[in-house]
Amino acid sequence: STKSPRLYKPTIAPKMHPSGRPIRVVAVDVGMKYNQIRCFIDRGVELKVVPWDYDFNSPSEESFDGLFLSNGPGDPTTVQITIDRVAKAMQKADRPIFGICLGHQLMALATGAKTSKMKYGNRGHNIPCTDALSGRCYITSQNHGFQVDTQTLPEGWKELFRNANDESNEGIYCVDKPFFS
């Protein structure tokens, strides 16, 4: 994880907020890969990458338009400070929140859901995942040893992606707020 916040400027003409400033996403780095940074800035988004324990809810935090929870290694329950801060951001519900891999699991824990260690984990390329909304199957790359227990998702949260091989959960969404993984 990064040790201090770092701002990445878009590599193309920035997408603009109605106020006239560039659209900014705060990315919580819990093991982020540099390609994720490129994916944002190559699409015109200003990206502020912050450490895993950064307080993005602080009143002194500059305006931002979305919160991204990165991938990373290990047991999601070991980063409770991040889970608590994500839960607080969800209560405010003033901007989109989205995550992948470990970020997905942190989001689930912030809702009050539970995670568990998988016997073998999902590791590799060409792993099929089914979109619960469209029924479409996507081929994904995965490397995680923990899963979200969808039976523990609170009311208002649903499964978004399911692993077609082992039926484990790979994504969730909130039915009335812009939160998804």
PDB file of C-alpha atoms in Angstrom:
ATOM      1  CA  SER A   1       0.000   0.000   0.000  1.00  0.00           C
ATOM      2  CA  THR A   2       1.090   3.548  -0.636  1.00  0.00           C
ATOM      3  CA  LYS A   3       2.478   5.337   2.427  1.00  0.00           C
ATOM      4  CA  SER A   4       0.975   8.767   1.664  1.00  0.00           C
ATOM      5  CA  PRO A   5      -1.681  10.192  -0.677  1.00  0.00           C
ATOM      6  CA  ARG A   6      -0.623  10.680  -4.276  1.00  0.00           C
ATOM      7  CA  LEU A   7      -2.540  12.482  -7.017  1.00  0.00           C
ATOM      8  CA  TYR A   8      -2.506  11.158 -10.586  1.00  0.00           C
ATOM      9  CA  LYS A   9      -3.646  13.524 -13.347  1.00  0.00           C
ATOM     10  CA  PRO A  10      -5.553  12.271 -16.398  1.00  0.00           C
ATOM     11  CA  THR A  11      -3.495  11.407 -19.465  1.00  0.00           C
ATOM     12  CA  ILE A  12      -6.287  12.661 -21.763  1.00  0.00           C
ATOM     13  CA  ALA A  13      -8.640  15.644 -21.552  1.00  0.00           C
ATOM     14  CA  PRO A  14     -10.159  15.393 -18.077  1.00  0.00           C
ATOM     15  CA  LYS A  15     -13.811  14.616 -17.519  1.00  0.00           C
ATOM     16  CA  MET A  16     -15.230  17.643 -15.766  1.00  0.00           C
ATOM     17  CA  HIS A  17     -17.502  17.993 -12.752  1.00  0.00           C
ATOM     18  CA  PRO A  18     -20.345  20.536 -13.218  1.00  0.00           C
ATOM     19  CA  SER A  19     -18.395  22.848 -10.875  1.00  0.00           C
ATOM     20  CA  GLY A  20     -15.580  23.034 -13.440  1.00  0.00           C
ATOM     21  CA  ARG A  21     -13.011  20.877 -11.628  1.00  0.00           C
ATOM     22  CA  PRO A  22     -11.861  17.479 -12.943  1.00  0.00           C
ATOM     23  CA  ILE A  23     -13.823  14.403 -11.833  1.00  0.00           C
ATOM     24  CA  ARG A  24     -11.835  12.884  -8.956  1.00  0.00           C
ATOM     25  CA  VAL A  25     -11.944   9.385  -7.522  1.00  0.00           C
ATOM     26  CA  VAL A  26     -10.259   8.467  -4.242  1.00  0.00           C
ATOM     27  CA  ALA A  27      -8.704   5.003  -4.472  1.00  0.00           C
ATOM     28  CA  VAL A  28      -8.055   3.207  -1.184  1.00  0.00           C
ATOM     29  CA  ASP A  29      -4.868   1.223  -1.778  1.00  0.00           C
ATOM     30  CA  VAL A  30      -5.056  -2.121  -0.004  1.00  0.00           C
ATOM     31  CA  GLY A  31      -2.727  -3.733  -2.560  1.00  0.00           C
ATOM     32  CA  MET A  32      -3.515  -1.828  -5.740  1.00  0.00           C
ATOM     33  CA  LYS A  33      -1.828  -2.620  -9.061  1.00  0.00           C
ATOM     34  CA  TYR A  34      -0.459   0.204 -11.201  1.00  0.00           C
ATOM     35  CA  ASN A  35      -2.636  -0.855 -14.142  1.00  0.00           C
ATOM     36  CA  GLN A  36      -5.709   0.152 -12.120  1.00  0.00           C
ATOM     37  CA  ILE A  37      -4.285   3.663 -11.863  1.00  0.00           C
ATOM     38  CA  ARG A  38      -3.729   3.697 -15.637  1.00  0.00           C
ATOM     39  CA  CYS A  39      -7.311   2.542 -16.234  1.00  0.00           C
ATOM     40  CA  PHE A  40      -8.644   5.608 -14.397  1.00  0.00           C
ATOM     41  CA  ILE A  41      -6.279   8.276 -15.719  1.00  0.00           C
ATOM     42  CA  ASP A  42      -6.461   6.970 -19.307  1.00  0.00           C
ATOM     43  CA  ARG A  43     -10.221   7.619 -19.129  1.00  0.00           C
ATOM     44  CA  GLY A  44      -9.874  11.237 -18.039  1.00  0.00           C
ATOM     45  CA  VAL A  45     -10.364  10.724 -14.296  1.00  0.00           C
ATOM     46  CA  GLU A  46      -8.160  12.405 -11.708  1.00  0.00           C
ATOM     47  CA  LEU A  47      -7.176   9.726  -9.184  1.00  0.00           C
ATOM     48  CA  LYS A  48      -6.077  10.290  -5.605  1.00  0.00           C
ATOM     49  CA  VAL A  49      -4.501   7.076  -4.293  1.00  0.00           C
ATOM     50  CA  VAL A  50      -4.531   6.927  -0.489  1.00  0.00           C
ATOM     51  CA  PRO A  51      -3.167   4.457   2.093  1.00  0.00           C
ATOM     52  CA  TRP A  52      -5.396   1.708   3.450  1.00  0.00           C
ATOM     53  CA  ASP A  53      -5.863   3.565   6.771  1.00  0.00           C
ATOM     54  CA  TYR A  54      -6.462   7.041   5.286  1.00  0.00           C
ATOM     55  CA  ASP A  55      -9.492   8.966   6.601  1.00  0.00           C
ATOM     56  CA  PHE A  56     -11.304   9.879   3.384  1.00  0.00           C
ATOM     57  CA  ASN A  57     -14.344  10.924   5.489  1.00  0.00           C
ATOM     58  CA  SER A  58     -12.426  13.773   7.137  1.00  0.00           C
ATOM     59  CA  PRO A  59     -14.110  17.191   6.801  1.00  0.00           C
ATOM     60  CA  SER A  60     -10.782  18.558   5.554  1.00  0.00           C
ATOM     61  CA  GLU A  61     -10.688  16.088   2.622  1.00  0.00           C
ATOM     62  CA  GLU A  62     -10.886  17.766  -0.774  1.00  0.00           C
ATOM     63  CA  SER A  63     -14.009  17.162  -2.847  1.00  0.00           C
ATOM     64  CA  PHE A  64     -14.139  13.852  -4.694  1.00  0.00           C
ATOM     65  CA  ASP A  65     -16.770  12.133  -6.778  1.00  0.00           C
ATOM     66  CA  GLY A  66     -16.309   8.428  -6.113  1.00  0.00           C
ATOM     67  CA  LEU A  67     -14.601   6.002  -3.752  1.00  0.00           C
ATOM     68  CA  PHE A  68     -12.760   2.988  -5.172  1.00  0.00           C
ATOM     69  CA  LEU A  69     -11.655   0.077  -2.957  1.00  0.00           C
ATOM     70  CA  SER A  70      -8.738  -1.726  -4.600  1.00  0.00           C
ATOM     71  CA  ASN A  71      -7.750  -5.336  -4.658  1.00  0.00           C
ATOM     72  CA  GLY A  72      -5.119  -6.739  -2.325  1.00  0.00           C
ATOM     73  CA  PRO A  73      -3.979  -9.802  -0.421  1.00  0.00           C
ATOM     74  CA  GLY A  74      -5.191 -11.508   2.708  1.00  0.00           C
ATOM     75  CA  ASP A  75      -8.031 -11.702   5.170  1.00  0.00           C
ATOM     76  CA  PRO A  76     -10.390  -8.733   4.766  1.00  0.00           C
ATOM     77  CA  THR A  77     -11.268  -8.732   8.474  1.00  0.00           C
ATOM     78  CA  THR A  78      -7.733  -7.599   9.358  1.00  0.00           C
ATOM     79  CA  VAL A  79      -8.310  -4.047   8.063  1.00  0.00           C
ATOM     80  CA  GLN A  80     -11.116  -3.041  10.418  1.00  0.00           C
ATOM     81  CA  ILE A  81     -10.242   0.669  10.266  1.00  0.00           C
ATOM     82  CA  THR A  82     -10.908   0.632   6.497  1.00  0.00           C
ATOM     83  CA  ILE A  83     -14.142  -1.321   6.977  1.00  0.00           C
ATOM     84  CA  ASP A  84     -15.329   1.246   9.555  1.00  0.00           C
ATOM     85  CA  ARG A  85     -14.493   4.160   7.241  1.00  0.00           C
ATOM     86  CA  VAL A  86     -16.283   2.544   4.304  1.00  0.00           C
ATOM     87  CA  ALA A  87     -19.336   1.936   6.522  1.00  0.00           C
ATOM     88  CA  LYS A  88     -19.313   5.617   7.497  1.00  0.00           C
ATOM     89  CA  ALA A  89     -19.088   6.656   3.831  1.00  0.00           C
ATOM     90  CA  MET A  90     -22.019   4.342   3.048  1.00  0.00           C
ATOM     91  CA  GLN A  91     -24.088   6.007   5.769  1.00  0.00           C
ATOM     92  CA  LYS A  92     -23.401   9.408   4.216  1.00  0.00           C
ATOM     93  CA  ALA A  93     -24.362   7.986   0.801  1.00  0.00           C
ATOM     94  CA  ASP A  94     -23.199  11.129  -0.993  1.00  0.00           C
ATOM     95  CA  ARG A  95     -21.118   9.493  -3.754  1.00  0.00           C
ATOM     96  CA  PRO A  96     -20.630   6.180  -5.575  1.00  0.00           C
ATOM     97  CA  ILE A  97     -18.550   3.491  -3.880  1.00  0.00           C
ATOM     98  CA  PHE A  98     -17.144   0.572  -5.843  1.00  0.00           C
ATOM     99  CA  GLY A  99     -14.570  -2.132  -5.278  1.00  0.00           C
ATOM    100  CA  ILE A 100     -12.888  -5.229  -6.651  1.00  0.00           C
ATOM    101  CA  CYS A 101     -11.492  -8.376  -5.022  1.00  0.00           C
ATOM    102  CA  LEU A 102     -10.424  -7.402  -1.478  1.00  0.00           C
ATOM    103  CA  GLY A 103     -12.284  -4.108  -1.975  1.00  0.00           C
ATOM    104  CA  HIS A 104     -15.439  -6.129  -2.718  1.00  0.00           C
ATOM    105  CA  GLN A 105     -14.985  -8.062   0.516  1.00  0.00           C
ATOM    106  CA  LEU A 106     -14.342  -4.862   2.515  1.00  0.00           C
ATOM    107  CA  MET A 107     -17.528  -3.357   1.103  1.00  0.00           C
ATOM    108  CA  ALA A 108     -19.498  -6.457   2.108  1.00  0.00           C
ATOM    109  CA  LEU A 109     -18.068  -6.337   5.638  1.00  0.00           C
ATOM    110  CA  ALA A 110     -18.955  -2.627   5.844  1.00  0.00           C
ATOM    111  CA  THR A 111     -22.606  -3.552   5.184  1.00  0.00           C
ATOM    112  CA  GLY A 112     -22.513  -6.022   8.092  1.00  0.00           C
ATOM    113  CA  ALA A 113     -22.174  -9.150   5.933  1.00  0.00           C
ATOM    114  CA  LYS A 114     -19.700 -11.907   6.748  1.00  0.00           C
ATOM    115  CA  THR A 115     -16.731 -13.358   4.871  1.00  0.00           C
ATOM    116  CA  SER A 116     -15.055 -16.734   5.191  1.00  0.00           C
ATOM    117  CA  LYS A 117     -11.849 -18.427   4.137  1.00  0.00           C
ATOM    118  CA  MET A 118     -12.233 -20.681   1.122  1.00  0.00           C
ATOM    119  CA  LYS A 119     -10.785 -24.204   1.121  1.00  0.00           C
ATOM    120  CA  TYR A 120      -8.629 -23.548  -1.964  1.00  0.00           C
ATOM    121  CA  GLY A 121      -9.528 -20.047  -3.107  1.00  0.00           C
ATOM    122  CA  ASN A 122     -10.084 -18.856  -6.644  1.00  0.00           C
ATOM    123  CA  ARG A 123      -6.811 -18.366  -8.421  1.00  0.00           C
ATOM    124  CA  GLY A 124      -6.134 -18.099 -12.119  1.00  0.00           C
ATOM    125  CA  HIS A 125      -7.289 -16.721 -15.438  1.00  0.00           C
ATOM    126  CA  ASN A 126     -10.332 -17.658 -17.509  1.00  0.00           C
ATOM    127  CA  ILE A 127     -12.632 -18.040 -14.505  1.00  0.00           C
ATOM    128  CA  PRO A 128     -16.287 -17.652 -15.551  1.00  0.00           C
ATOM    129  CA  CYS A 129     -18.555 -15.334 -13.548  1.00  0.00           C
ATOM    130  CA  THR A 130     -22.242 -14.824 -14.203  1.00  0.00           C
ATOM    131  CA  ASP A 131     -23.897 -11.401 -13.970  1.00  0.00           C
ATOM    132  CA  ALA A 132     -27.043 -11.827 -11.860  1.00  0.00           C
ATOM    133  CA  LEU A 133     -28.794  -8.920 -13.625  1.00  0.00           C
ATOM    134  CA  SER A 134     -28.168  -9.809 -17.272  1.00  0.00           C
ATOM    135  CA  GLY A 135     -27.313 -13.510 -17.083  1.00  0.00           C
ATOM    136  CA  ARG A 136     -24.211 -12.778 -19.151  1.00  0.00           C
ATOM    137  CA  CYS A 137     -21.047 -14.728 -18.345  1.00  0.00           C
ATOM    138  CA  TYR A 138     -17.725 -12.891 -18.103  1.00  0.00           C
ATOM    139  CA  ILE A 139     -14.288 -14.495 -18.172  1.00  0.00           C
ATOM    140  CA  THR A 140     -12.279 -13.081 -15.274  1.00  0.00           C
ATOM    141  CA  SER A 141      -8.882 -13.209 -13.632  1.00  0.00           C
ATOM    142  CA  GLN A 142      -8.959 -13.994  -9.906  1.00  0.00           C
ATOM    143  CA  ASN A 143      -6.591 -14.427  -6.985  1.00  0.00           C
ATOM    144  CA  HIS A 144      -8.433 -14.550  -3.656  1.00  0.00           C
ATOM    145  CA  GLY A 145      -8.798 -16.951  -0.767  1.00  0.00           C
ATOM    146  CA  PHE A 146     -11.827 -15.394   0.970  1.00  0.00           C
ATOM    147  CA  GLN A 147     -15.469 -15.117  -0.055  1.00  0.00           C
ATOM    148  CA  VAL A 148     -18.561 -13.127   0.866  1.00  0.00           C
ATOM    149  CA  ASP A 149     -21.450 -15.076   2.415  1.00  0.00           C
ATOM    150  CA  THR A 150     -24.452 -13.696   0.493  1.00  0.00           C
ATOM    151  CA  GLN A 151     -26.838 -15.172   3.066  1.00  0.00           C
ATOM    152  CA  THR A 152     -25.549 -12.528   5.505  1.00  0.00           C
ATOM    153  CA  LEU A 153     -26.078  -9.511   3.201  1.00  0.00           C
ATOM    154  CA  PRO A 154     -28.464  -7.024   4.811  1.00  0.00           C
ATOM    155  CA  GLU A 155     -31.780  -5.979   3.293  1.00  0.00           C
ATOM    156  CA  GLY A 156     -31.248  -3.761   0.262  1.00  0.00           C
ATOM    157  CA  TRP A 157     -28.127  -5.625  -0.915  1.00  0.00           C
ATOM    158  CA  LYS A 158     -28.026  -8.323  -3.587  1.00  0.00           C
ATOM    159  CA  GLU A 159     -25.579 -10.548  -5.369  1.00  0.00           C
ATOM    160  CA  LEU A 160     -24.222  -9.064  -8.610  1.00  0.00           C
ATOM    161  CA  PHE A 161     -21.703 -11.712  -9.758  1.00  0.00           C
ATOM    162  CA  ARG A 162     -21.419 -15.440  -9.025  1.00  0.00           C
ATOM    163  CA  ASN A 163     -18.486 -17.696  -9.840  1.00  0.00           C
ATOM    164  CA  ALA A 164     -19.778 -20.227 -12.389  1.00  0.00           C
ATOM    165  CA  ASN A 165     -17.294 -22.897 -11.250  1.00  0.00           C
ATOM    166  CA  ASP A 166     -17.831 -23.021  -7.488  1.00  0.00           C
ATOM    167  CA  GLU A 167     -20.920 -20.788  -7.011  1.00  0.00           C
ATOM    168  CA  SER A 168     -19.030 -18.402  -4.691  1.00  0.00           C
ATOM    169  CA  ASN A 169     -19.971 -14.729  -4.651  1.00  0.00           C
ATOM    170  CA  GLU A 170     -17.848 -12.358  -6.755  1.00  0.00           C
ATOM    171  CA  GLY A 171     -19.819  -9.101  -6.513  1.00  0.00           C
ATOM    172  CA  ILE A 172     -22.664  -7.310  -4.734  1.00  0.00           C
ATOM    173  CA  TYR A 173     -24.750  -4.170  -5.207  1.00  0.00           C
ATOM    174  CA  CYS A 174     -27.034  -1.913  -3.224  1.00  0.00           C
ATOM    175  CA  VAL A 175     -30.542  -1.689  -4.699  1.00  0.00           C
ATOM    176  CA  ASP A 176     -31.066   2.017  -3.888  1.00  0.00           C
ATOM    177  CA  LYS A 177     -27.597   3.581  -3.716  1.00  0.00           C
ATOM    178  CA  PRO A 178     -24.672   3.670  -6.194  1.00  0.00           C
ATOM    179  CA  PHE A 179     -22.596   1.046  -4.365  1.00  0.00           C
ATOM    180  CA  PHE A 180     -21.334  -2.055  -6.172  1.00  0.00           C
ATOM    181  CA  SER A 181     -18.449  -4.488  -6.446  1.00  0.00           C
TER     182      SER A 181
END
